[in-house]
mmCIF file of C-alpha atoms in Angstrom:
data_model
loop_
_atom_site.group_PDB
_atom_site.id
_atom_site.type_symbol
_atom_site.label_atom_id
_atom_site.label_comp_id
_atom_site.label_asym_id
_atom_site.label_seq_id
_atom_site.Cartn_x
_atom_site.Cartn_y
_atom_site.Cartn_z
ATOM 1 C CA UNK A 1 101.385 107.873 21.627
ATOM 2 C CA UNK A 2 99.405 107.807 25.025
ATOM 3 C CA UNK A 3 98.694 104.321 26.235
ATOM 4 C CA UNK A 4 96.313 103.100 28.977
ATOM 5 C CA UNK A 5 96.194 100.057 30.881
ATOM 6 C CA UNK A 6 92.877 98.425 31.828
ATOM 7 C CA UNK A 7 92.817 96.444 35.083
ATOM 8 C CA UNK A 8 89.456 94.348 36.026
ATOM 9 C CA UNK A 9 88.235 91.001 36.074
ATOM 10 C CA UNK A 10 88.805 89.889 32.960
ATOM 11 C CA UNK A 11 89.716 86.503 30.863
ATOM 12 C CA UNK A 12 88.020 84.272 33.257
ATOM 13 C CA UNK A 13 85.088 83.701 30.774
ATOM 14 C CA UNK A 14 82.633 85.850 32.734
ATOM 15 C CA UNK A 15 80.663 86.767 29.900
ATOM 16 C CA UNK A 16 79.314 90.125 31.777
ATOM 17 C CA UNK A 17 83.103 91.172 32.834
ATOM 18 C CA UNK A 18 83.494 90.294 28.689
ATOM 19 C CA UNK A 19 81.245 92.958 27.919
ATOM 20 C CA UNK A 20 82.321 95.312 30.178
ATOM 21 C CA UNK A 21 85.708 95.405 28.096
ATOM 22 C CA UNK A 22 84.356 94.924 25.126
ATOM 23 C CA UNK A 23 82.461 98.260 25.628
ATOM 24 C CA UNK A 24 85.181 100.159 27.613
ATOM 25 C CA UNK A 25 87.850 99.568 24.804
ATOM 26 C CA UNK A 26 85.341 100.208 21.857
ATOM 27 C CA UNK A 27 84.153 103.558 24.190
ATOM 28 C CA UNK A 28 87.801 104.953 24.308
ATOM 29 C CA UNK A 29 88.887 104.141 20.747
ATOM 30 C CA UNK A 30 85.826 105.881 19.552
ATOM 31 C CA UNK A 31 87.457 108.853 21.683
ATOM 32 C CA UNK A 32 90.861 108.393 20.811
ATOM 33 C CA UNK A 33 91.572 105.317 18.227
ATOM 34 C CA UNK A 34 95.438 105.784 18.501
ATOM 35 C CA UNK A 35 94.982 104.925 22.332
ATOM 36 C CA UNK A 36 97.605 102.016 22.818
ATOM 37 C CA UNK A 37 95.544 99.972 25.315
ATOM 38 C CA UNK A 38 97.004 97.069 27.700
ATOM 39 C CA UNK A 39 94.592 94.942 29.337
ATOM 40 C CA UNK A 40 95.736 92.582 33.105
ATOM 41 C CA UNK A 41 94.152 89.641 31.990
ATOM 42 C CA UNK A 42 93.689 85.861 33.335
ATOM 43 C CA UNK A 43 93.910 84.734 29.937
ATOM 44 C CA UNK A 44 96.461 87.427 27.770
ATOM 45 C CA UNK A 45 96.541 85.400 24.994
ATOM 46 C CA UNK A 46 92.470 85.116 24.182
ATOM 47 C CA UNK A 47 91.813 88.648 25.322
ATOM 48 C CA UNK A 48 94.367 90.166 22.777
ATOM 49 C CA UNK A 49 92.815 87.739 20.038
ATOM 50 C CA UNK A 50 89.202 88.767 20.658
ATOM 51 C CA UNK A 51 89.770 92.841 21.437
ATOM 52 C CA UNK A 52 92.520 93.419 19.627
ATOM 53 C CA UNK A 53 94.167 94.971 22.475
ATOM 54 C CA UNK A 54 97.755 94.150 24.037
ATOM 55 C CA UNK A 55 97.334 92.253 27.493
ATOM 56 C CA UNK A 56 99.538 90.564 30.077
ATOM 57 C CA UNK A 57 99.176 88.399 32.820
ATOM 58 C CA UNK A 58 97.695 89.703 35.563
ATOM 59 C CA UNK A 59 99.252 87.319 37.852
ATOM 60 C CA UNK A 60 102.759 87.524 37.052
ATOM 61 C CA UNK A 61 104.386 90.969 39.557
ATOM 62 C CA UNK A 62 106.513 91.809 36.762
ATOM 63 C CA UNK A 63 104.658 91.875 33.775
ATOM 64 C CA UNK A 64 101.855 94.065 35.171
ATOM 65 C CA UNK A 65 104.868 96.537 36.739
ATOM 66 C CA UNK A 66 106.180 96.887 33.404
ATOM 67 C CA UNK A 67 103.024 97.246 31.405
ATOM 68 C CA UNK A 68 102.234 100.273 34.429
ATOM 69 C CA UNK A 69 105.630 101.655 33.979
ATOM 70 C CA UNK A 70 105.107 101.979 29.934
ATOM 71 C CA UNK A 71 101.695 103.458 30.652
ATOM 72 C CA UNK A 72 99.899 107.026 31.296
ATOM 73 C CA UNK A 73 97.343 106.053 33.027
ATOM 74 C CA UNK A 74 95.658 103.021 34.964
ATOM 75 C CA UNK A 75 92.074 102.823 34.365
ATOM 76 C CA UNK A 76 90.585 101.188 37.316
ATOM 77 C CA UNK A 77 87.113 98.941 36.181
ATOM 78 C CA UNK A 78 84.100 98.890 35.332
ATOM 79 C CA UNK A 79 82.060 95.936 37.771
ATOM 80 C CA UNK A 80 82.498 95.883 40.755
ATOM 81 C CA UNK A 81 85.762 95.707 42.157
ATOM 82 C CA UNK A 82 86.160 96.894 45.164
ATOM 83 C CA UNK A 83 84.226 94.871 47.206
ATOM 84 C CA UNK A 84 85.094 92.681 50.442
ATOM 85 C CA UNK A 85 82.007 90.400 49.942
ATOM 86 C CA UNK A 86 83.083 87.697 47.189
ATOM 87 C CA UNK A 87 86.458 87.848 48.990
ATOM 88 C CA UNK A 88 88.673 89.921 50.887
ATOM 89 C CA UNK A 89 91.790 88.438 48.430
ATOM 90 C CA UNK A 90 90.256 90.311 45.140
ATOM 91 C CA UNK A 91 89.980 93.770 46.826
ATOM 92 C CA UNK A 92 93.376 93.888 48.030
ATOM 93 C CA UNK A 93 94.677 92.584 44.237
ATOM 94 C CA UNK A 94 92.678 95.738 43.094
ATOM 95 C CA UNK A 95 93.750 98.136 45.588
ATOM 96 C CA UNK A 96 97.360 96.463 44.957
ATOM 97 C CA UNK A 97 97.104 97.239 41.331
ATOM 98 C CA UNK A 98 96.130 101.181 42.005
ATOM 99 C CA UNK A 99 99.142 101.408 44.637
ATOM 100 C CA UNK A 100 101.796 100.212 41.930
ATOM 101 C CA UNK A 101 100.555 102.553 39.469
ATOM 102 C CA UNK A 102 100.385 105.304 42.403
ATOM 103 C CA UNK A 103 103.744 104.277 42.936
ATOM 104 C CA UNK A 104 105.269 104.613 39.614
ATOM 105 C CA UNK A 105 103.046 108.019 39.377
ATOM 106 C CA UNK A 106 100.868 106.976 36.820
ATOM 107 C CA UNK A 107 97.136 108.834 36.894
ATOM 108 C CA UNK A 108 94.551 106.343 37.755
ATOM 109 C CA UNK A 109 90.795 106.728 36.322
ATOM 110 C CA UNK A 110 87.782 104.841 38.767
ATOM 111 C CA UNK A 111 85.958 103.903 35.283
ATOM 112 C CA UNK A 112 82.098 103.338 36.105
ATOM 113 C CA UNK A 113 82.744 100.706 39.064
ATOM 114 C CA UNK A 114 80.207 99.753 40.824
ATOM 115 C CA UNK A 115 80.912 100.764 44.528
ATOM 116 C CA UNK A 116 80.952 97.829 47.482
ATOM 117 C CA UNK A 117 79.859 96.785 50.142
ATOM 118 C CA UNK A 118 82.675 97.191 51.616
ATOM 119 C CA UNK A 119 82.020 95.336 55.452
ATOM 120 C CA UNK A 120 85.482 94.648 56.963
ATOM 121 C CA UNK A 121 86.534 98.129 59.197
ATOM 122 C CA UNK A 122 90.810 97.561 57.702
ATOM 123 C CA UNK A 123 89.202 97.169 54.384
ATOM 124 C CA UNK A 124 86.888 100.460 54.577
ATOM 125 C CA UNK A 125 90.086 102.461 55.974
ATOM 126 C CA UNK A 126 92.550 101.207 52.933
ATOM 127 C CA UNK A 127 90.129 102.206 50.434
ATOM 128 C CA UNK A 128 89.756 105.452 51.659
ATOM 129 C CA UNK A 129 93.289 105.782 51.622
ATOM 130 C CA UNK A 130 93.725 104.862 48.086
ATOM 131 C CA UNK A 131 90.859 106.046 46.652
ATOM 132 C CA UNK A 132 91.622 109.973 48.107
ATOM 133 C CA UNK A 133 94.814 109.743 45.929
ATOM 134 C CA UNK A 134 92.966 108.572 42.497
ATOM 135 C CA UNK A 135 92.841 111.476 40.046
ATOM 136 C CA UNK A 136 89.445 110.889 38.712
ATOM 137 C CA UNK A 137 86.088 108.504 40.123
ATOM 138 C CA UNK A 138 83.233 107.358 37.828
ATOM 139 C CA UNK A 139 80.370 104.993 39.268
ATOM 140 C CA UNK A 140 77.763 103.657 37.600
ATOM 141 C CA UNK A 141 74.949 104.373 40.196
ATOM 142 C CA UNK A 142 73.666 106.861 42.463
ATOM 143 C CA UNK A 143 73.919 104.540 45.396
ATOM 144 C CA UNK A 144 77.554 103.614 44.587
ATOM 145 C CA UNK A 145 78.680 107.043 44.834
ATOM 146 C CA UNK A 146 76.373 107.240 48.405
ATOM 147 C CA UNK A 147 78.428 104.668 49.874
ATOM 148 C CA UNK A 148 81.926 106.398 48.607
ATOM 149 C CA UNK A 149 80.714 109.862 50.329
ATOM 150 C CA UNK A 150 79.811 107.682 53.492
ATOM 151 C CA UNK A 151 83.354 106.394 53.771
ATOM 152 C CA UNK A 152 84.823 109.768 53.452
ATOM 153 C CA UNK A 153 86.088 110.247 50.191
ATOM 154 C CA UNK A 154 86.464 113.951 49.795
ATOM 155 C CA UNK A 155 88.718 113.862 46.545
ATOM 156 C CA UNK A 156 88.976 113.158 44.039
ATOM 157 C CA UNK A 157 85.748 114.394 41.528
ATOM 158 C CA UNK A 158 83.449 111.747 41.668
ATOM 159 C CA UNK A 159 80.355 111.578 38.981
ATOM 160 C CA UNK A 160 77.802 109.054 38.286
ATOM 161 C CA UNK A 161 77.412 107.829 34.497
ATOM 162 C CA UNK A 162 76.337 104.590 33.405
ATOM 163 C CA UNK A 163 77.423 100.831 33.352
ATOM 164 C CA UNK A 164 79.842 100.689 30.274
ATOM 165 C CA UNK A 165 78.154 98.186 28.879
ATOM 166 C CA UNK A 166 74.740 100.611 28.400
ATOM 167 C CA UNK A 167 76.782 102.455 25.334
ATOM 168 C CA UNK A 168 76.397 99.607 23.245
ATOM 169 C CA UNK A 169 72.560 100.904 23.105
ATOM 170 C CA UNK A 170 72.169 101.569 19.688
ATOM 171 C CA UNK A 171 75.212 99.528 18.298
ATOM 172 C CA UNK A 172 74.592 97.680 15.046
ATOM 173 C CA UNK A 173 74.305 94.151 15.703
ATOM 174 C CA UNK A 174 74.041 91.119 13.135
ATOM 175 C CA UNK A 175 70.865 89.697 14.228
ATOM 176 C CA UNK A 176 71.635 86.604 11.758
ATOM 177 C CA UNK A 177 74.559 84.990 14.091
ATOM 178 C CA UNK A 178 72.052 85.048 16.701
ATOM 179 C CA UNK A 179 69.895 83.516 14.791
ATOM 180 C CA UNK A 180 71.357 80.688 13.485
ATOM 181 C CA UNK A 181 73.121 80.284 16.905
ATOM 182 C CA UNK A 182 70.025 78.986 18.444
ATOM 183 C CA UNK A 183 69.019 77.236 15.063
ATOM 184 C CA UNK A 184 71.695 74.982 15.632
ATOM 185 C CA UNK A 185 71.111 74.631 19.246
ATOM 186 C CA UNK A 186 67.793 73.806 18.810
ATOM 187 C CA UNK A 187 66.092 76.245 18.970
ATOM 188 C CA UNK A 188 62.098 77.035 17.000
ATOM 189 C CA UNK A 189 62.571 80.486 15.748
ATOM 190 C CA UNK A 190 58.873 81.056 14.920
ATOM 191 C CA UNK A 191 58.274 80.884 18.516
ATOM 192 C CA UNK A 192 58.934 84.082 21.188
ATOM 193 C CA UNK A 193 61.638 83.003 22.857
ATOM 194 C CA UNK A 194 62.681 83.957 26.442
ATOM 195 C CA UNK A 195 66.065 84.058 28.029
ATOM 196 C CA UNK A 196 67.258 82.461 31.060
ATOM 197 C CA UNK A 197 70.720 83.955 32.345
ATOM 198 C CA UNK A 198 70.769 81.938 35.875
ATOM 199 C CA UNK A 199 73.301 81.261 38.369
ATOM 200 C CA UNK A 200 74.125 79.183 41.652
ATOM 201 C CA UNK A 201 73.550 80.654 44.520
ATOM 202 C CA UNK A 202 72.630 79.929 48.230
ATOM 203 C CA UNK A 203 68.336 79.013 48.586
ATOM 204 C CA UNK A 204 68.896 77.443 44.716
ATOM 205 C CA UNK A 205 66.895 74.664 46.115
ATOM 206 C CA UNK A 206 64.009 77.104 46.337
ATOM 207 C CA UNK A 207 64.566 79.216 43.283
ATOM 208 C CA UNK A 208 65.773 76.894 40.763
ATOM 209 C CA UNK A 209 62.362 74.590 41.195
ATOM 210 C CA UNK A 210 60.432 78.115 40.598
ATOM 211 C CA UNK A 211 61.959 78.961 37.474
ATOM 212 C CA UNK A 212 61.338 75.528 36.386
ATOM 213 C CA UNK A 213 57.654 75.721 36.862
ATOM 214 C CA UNK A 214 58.049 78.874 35.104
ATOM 215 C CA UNK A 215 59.563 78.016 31.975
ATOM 216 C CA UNK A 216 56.993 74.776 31.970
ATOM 217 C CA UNK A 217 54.275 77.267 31.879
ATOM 218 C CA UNK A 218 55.804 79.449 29.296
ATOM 219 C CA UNK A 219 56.445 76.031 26.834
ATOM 220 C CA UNK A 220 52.476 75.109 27.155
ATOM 221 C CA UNK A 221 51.505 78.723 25.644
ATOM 222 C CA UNK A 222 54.054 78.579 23.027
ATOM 223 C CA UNK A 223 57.176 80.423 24.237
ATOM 224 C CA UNK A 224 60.508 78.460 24.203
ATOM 225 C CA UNK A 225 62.802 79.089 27.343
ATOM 226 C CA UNK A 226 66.608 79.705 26.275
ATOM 227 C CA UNK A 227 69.305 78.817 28.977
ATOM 228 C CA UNK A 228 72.394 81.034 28.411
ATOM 229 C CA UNK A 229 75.424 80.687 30.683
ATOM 230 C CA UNK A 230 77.453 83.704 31.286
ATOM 231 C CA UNK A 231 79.596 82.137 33.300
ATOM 232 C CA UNK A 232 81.118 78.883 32.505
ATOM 233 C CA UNK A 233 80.860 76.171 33.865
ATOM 234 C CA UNK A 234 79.217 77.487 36.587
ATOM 235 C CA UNK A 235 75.992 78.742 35.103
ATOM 236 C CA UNK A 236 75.791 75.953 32.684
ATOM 237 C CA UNK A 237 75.422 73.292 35.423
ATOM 238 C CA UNK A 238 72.742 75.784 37.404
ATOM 239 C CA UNK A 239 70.507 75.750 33.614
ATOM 240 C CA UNK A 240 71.278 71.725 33.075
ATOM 241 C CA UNK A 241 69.713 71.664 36.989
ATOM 242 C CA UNK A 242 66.499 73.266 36.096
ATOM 243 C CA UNK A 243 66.185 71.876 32.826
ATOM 244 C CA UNK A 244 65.901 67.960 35.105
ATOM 245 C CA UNK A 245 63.351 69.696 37.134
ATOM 246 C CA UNK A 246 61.571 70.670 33.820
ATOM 247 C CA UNK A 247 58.321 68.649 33.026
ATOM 248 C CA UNK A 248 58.588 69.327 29.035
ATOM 249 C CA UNK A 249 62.385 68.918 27.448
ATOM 250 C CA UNK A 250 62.190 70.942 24.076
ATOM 251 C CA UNK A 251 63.958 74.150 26.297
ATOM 252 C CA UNK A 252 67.062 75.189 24.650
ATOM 253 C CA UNK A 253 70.618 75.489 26.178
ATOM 254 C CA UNK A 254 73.457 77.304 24.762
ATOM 255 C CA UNK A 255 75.801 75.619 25.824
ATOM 256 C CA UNK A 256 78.333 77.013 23.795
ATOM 257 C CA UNK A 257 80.948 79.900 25.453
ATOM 258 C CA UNK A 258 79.185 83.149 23.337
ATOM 259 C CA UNK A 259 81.494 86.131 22.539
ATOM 260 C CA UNK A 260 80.049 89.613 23.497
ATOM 261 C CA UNK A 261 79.174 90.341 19.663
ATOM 262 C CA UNK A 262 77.140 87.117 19.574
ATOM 263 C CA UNK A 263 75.483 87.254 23.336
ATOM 264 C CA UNK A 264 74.455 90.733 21.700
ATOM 265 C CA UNK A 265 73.327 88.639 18.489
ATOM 266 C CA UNK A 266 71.288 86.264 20.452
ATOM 267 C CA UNK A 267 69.859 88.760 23.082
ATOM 268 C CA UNK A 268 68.302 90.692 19.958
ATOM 269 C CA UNK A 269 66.646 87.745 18.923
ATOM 270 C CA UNK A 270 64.820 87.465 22.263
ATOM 271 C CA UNK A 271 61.210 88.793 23.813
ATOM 272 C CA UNK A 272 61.814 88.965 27.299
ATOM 273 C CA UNK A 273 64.996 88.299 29.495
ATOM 274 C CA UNK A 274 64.765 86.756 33.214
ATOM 275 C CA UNK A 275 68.271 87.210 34.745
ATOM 276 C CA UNK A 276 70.277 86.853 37.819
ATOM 277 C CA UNK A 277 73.367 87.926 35.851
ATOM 278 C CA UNK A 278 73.476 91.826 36.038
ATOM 279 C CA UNK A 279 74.907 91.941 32.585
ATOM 280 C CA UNK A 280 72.453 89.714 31.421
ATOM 281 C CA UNK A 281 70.217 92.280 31.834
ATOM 282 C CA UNK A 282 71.704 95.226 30.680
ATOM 283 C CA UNK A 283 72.487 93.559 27.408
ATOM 284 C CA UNK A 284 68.804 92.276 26.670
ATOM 285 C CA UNK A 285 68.053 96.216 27.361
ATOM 286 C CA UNK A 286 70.821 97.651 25.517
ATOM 287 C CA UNK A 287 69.249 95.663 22.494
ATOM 288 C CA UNK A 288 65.555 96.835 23.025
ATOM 289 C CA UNK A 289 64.183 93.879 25.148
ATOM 290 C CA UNK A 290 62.258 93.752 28.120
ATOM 291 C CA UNK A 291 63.706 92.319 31.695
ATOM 292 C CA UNK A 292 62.703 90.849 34.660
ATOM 293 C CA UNK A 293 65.110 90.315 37.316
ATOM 294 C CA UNK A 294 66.083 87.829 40.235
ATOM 295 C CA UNK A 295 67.997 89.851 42.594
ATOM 296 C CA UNK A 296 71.118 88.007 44.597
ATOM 297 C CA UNK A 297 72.870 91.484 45.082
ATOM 298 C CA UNK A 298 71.936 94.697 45.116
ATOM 299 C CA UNK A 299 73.415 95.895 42.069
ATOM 300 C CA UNK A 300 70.608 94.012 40.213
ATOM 301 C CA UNK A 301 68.121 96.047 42.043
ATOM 302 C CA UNK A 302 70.214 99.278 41.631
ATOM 303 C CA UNK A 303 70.161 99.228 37.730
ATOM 304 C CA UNK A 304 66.509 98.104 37.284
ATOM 305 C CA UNK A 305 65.486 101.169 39.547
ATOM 306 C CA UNK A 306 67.965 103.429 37.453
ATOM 307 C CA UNK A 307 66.192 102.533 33.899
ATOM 308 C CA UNK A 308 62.149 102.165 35.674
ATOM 309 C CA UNK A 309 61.857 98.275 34.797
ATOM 310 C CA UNK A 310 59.699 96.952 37.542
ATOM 311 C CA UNK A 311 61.831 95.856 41.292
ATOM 312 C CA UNK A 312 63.192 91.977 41.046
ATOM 313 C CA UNK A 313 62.300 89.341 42.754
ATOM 314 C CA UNK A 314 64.782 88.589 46.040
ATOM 315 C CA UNK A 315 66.462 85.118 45.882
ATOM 316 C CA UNK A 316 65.683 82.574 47.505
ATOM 317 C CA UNK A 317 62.359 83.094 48.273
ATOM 318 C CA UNK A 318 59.972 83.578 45.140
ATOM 319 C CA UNK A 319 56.057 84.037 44.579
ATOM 320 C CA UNK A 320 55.953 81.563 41.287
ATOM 321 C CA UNK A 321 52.561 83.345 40.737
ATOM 322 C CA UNK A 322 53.359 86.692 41.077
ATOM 323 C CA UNK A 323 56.437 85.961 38.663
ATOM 324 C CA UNK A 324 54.708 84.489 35.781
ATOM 325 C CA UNK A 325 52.481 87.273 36.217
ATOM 326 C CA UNK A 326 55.605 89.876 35.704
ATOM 327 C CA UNK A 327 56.751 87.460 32.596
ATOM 328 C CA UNK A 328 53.347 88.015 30.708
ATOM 329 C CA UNK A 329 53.091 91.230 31.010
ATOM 330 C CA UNK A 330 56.212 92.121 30.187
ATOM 331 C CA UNK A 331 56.244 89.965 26.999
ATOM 332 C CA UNK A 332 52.922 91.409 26.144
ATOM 333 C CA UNK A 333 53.866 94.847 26.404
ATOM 334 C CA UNK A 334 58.119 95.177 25.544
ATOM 335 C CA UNK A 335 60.206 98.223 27.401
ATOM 336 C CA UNK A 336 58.166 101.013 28.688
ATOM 337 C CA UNK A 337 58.794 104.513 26.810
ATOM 338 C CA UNK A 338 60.103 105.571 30.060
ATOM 339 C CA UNK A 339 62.482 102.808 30.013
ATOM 340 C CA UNK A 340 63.593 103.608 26.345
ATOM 341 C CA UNK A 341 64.278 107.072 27.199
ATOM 342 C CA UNK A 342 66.332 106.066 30.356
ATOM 343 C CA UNK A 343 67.985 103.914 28.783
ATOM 344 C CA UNK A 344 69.129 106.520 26.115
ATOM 345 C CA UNK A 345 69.892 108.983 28.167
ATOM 346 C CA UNK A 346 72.005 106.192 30.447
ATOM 347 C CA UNK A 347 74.380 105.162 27.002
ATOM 348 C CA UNK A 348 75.034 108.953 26.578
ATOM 349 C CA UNK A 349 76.187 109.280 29.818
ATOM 350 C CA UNK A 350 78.060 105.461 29.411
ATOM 351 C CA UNK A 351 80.094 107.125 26.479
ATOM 352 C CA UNK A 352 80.662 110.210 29.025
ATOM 353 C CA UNK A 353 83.081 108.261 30.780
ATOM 354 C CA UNK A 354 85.252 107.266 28.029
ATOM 355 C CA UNK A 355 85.447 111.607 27.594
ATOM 356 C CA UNK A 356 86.015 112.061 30.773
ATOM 357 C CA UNK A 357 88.766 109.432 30.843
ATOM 358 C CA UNK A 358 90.635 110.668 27.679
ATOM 359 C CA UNK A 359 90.140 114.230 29.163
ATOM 360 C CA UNK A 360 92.048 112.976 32.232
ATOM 361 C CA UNK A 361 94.775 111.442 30.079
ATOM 362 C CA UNK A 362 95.456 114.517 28.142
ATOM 363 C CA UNK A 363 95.424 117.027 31.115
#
């Protein structure tokens, strides 16, 4: 029986890495459900529980050398991983983890990653050293796969799909646990409700006061402003933040750590999502709802481009008016049909990759 292992950032209750594993497994078993799947995790204990998948530490040498020696194949992602700019350290444990396998001759499988930056010259140089002996390179963007041609890659195949997270589109989802989640934090469900996915960052004394104002302004026409972490406890103390800063209290906070299957639960009880957190965003749109972004990082801008939402706002710096503006309309008017279509054709091409994957496994 052919067995995979999955390497990314995962079991550090980042709510958006969550996702992206909770859609790459679900992806490849829909492919394949006799894949044996073994996941490098920071917490092998919870992931097995919640994705019924084997996993093993991902800091311990000899665990993750055995679980590559059992395997066929090491697929590399999704998120971005290789990256120098939150730290030189996680590149090289990505890059490390694609030597071993190259080592022990296992295929490896780039599965919709999100390409850099990468800044550091050494860094640029090892990637395209490693990356030219992959066997097979998906990104999730056009501009991803830019950057890779820029640093030279001229092998492997490399083809754009989608973030893995955008073939959930269409996924039945139990609108009820969403439901009474925010009943019991809270929350008025005859009210439209707008989601807050927020995070620190550098200028947050600038930005956090503006979202603030904004969700003030919302509460005095009726909506009800709904703080959801995606990273704890990080994002939980940016939301608490604002909330102080908040004229009016009766703005909900989840603060409890969601699963993927609820987060999609809640998100389909929304009208509108304002995020920092990419995955924030590509979950309210998976389930129908329209975004508006605050970009930190490019990616944010990259995927609102690639499905025709409107450009985000850039952190720190932010026009309150010009925002609340954005917010109105969008909650007056939902996703645009060009959005919808996007979007579809986007979770197509998301399920692509697991294909493509399985396709490399077999060959």
């Amino acid at each position: 029986m052919a067995e995979v292992v999955l390497s990314g950032y995962y079991g550090f209750d980042n709510l958006g890495d969550e996702a992206v594993l909770y859609a790459i497994v679900s992806a490849l078993r829909r492919e394949n459900p006799r894949l044996n799947i073994t996941v490098l995790s920071n917490n092998p204990q919870k992931t097995e529980s919640l994705y019924k998948v084997k996993a093993v530490n991902r800091w311990k040498l000899k665990e993750v050398a055995g679980a590559l020696r059992r395997a066929d194949m090491l697929i590399s992602g999704g998120g971005s991983l290789l990256q120098d700019v939150t730290s030189p350290t996680s590149l090289l444990y990505y890059l490390g983890v694609i030597w071993l396998a190259k080592i022990f001759k296992k295929k490896v499988f780039i599965y919709s990653q999100g390409f850099g930056p990468v800044n550091r010259p050494w860094a640029r140089r090892l990637v395209r050293h490693l990356l030219q002996k992959v066997d097979y390179i998906t990104l999730r963007d056009e501009v991803s796969a830019e950057d890779l041609r820029a640093l030279g890659i001229s092998r492997p195949p490399v083809v754009v799909t989608a973030d893995p997270v955008l073939g959930l589109s269409g996924s039945p989802v139990d609108k009820n646990k969403g439901m009474e989640l925010l009943r019991q934090a809270g929350a008025d469900l005859n009210r439209p409700m707008v989601g807050f996915a927020l995070r620190r960052w550098r200028g947050e004394e600038v930005y956090l006061p503006a979202v603030a104002e904004l969700a003030d302004r919302l509460m005095e026409e009726g909506a009800l402003p709904v703080f959801i972490p995606f990273h704890h406890p990080e994002d939980l103390e940016a939301a608490r933040q604002i909330m102080k800063l908040m004229k009016r209290r009766e703005a909900v906070l989840l603060k409890k750590e969601l699963t993927v299957e609820e987060m999609l639960s809640v998100a389909s009880c929304l009208d509108l999502m304002v995020g920092m957190r990419l995955h924030s965003l590509i979950m309210a749109s998976a389930c129908g709802k329209p975004v508006v972004g605050l970009s930190y990082d490019p990616k944010v801008d990259r995927f609102l481009k690639m499905v025709g939402a409107p450009p985000a706002f850039e952190l720190p710096d932010i026009d309150w008016d010009e925002l609340y503006r954005l917010v109105k309309t969008r909650l007056g008017e939902g996703q645009t049909p060009e959005e919808q279509s996007r979007l579809a054709a986007m979770s197509e091409r998301a399920q692509h990759t697991a294909k493509l994957a399985i396709r490399c496994l077999e060959e």
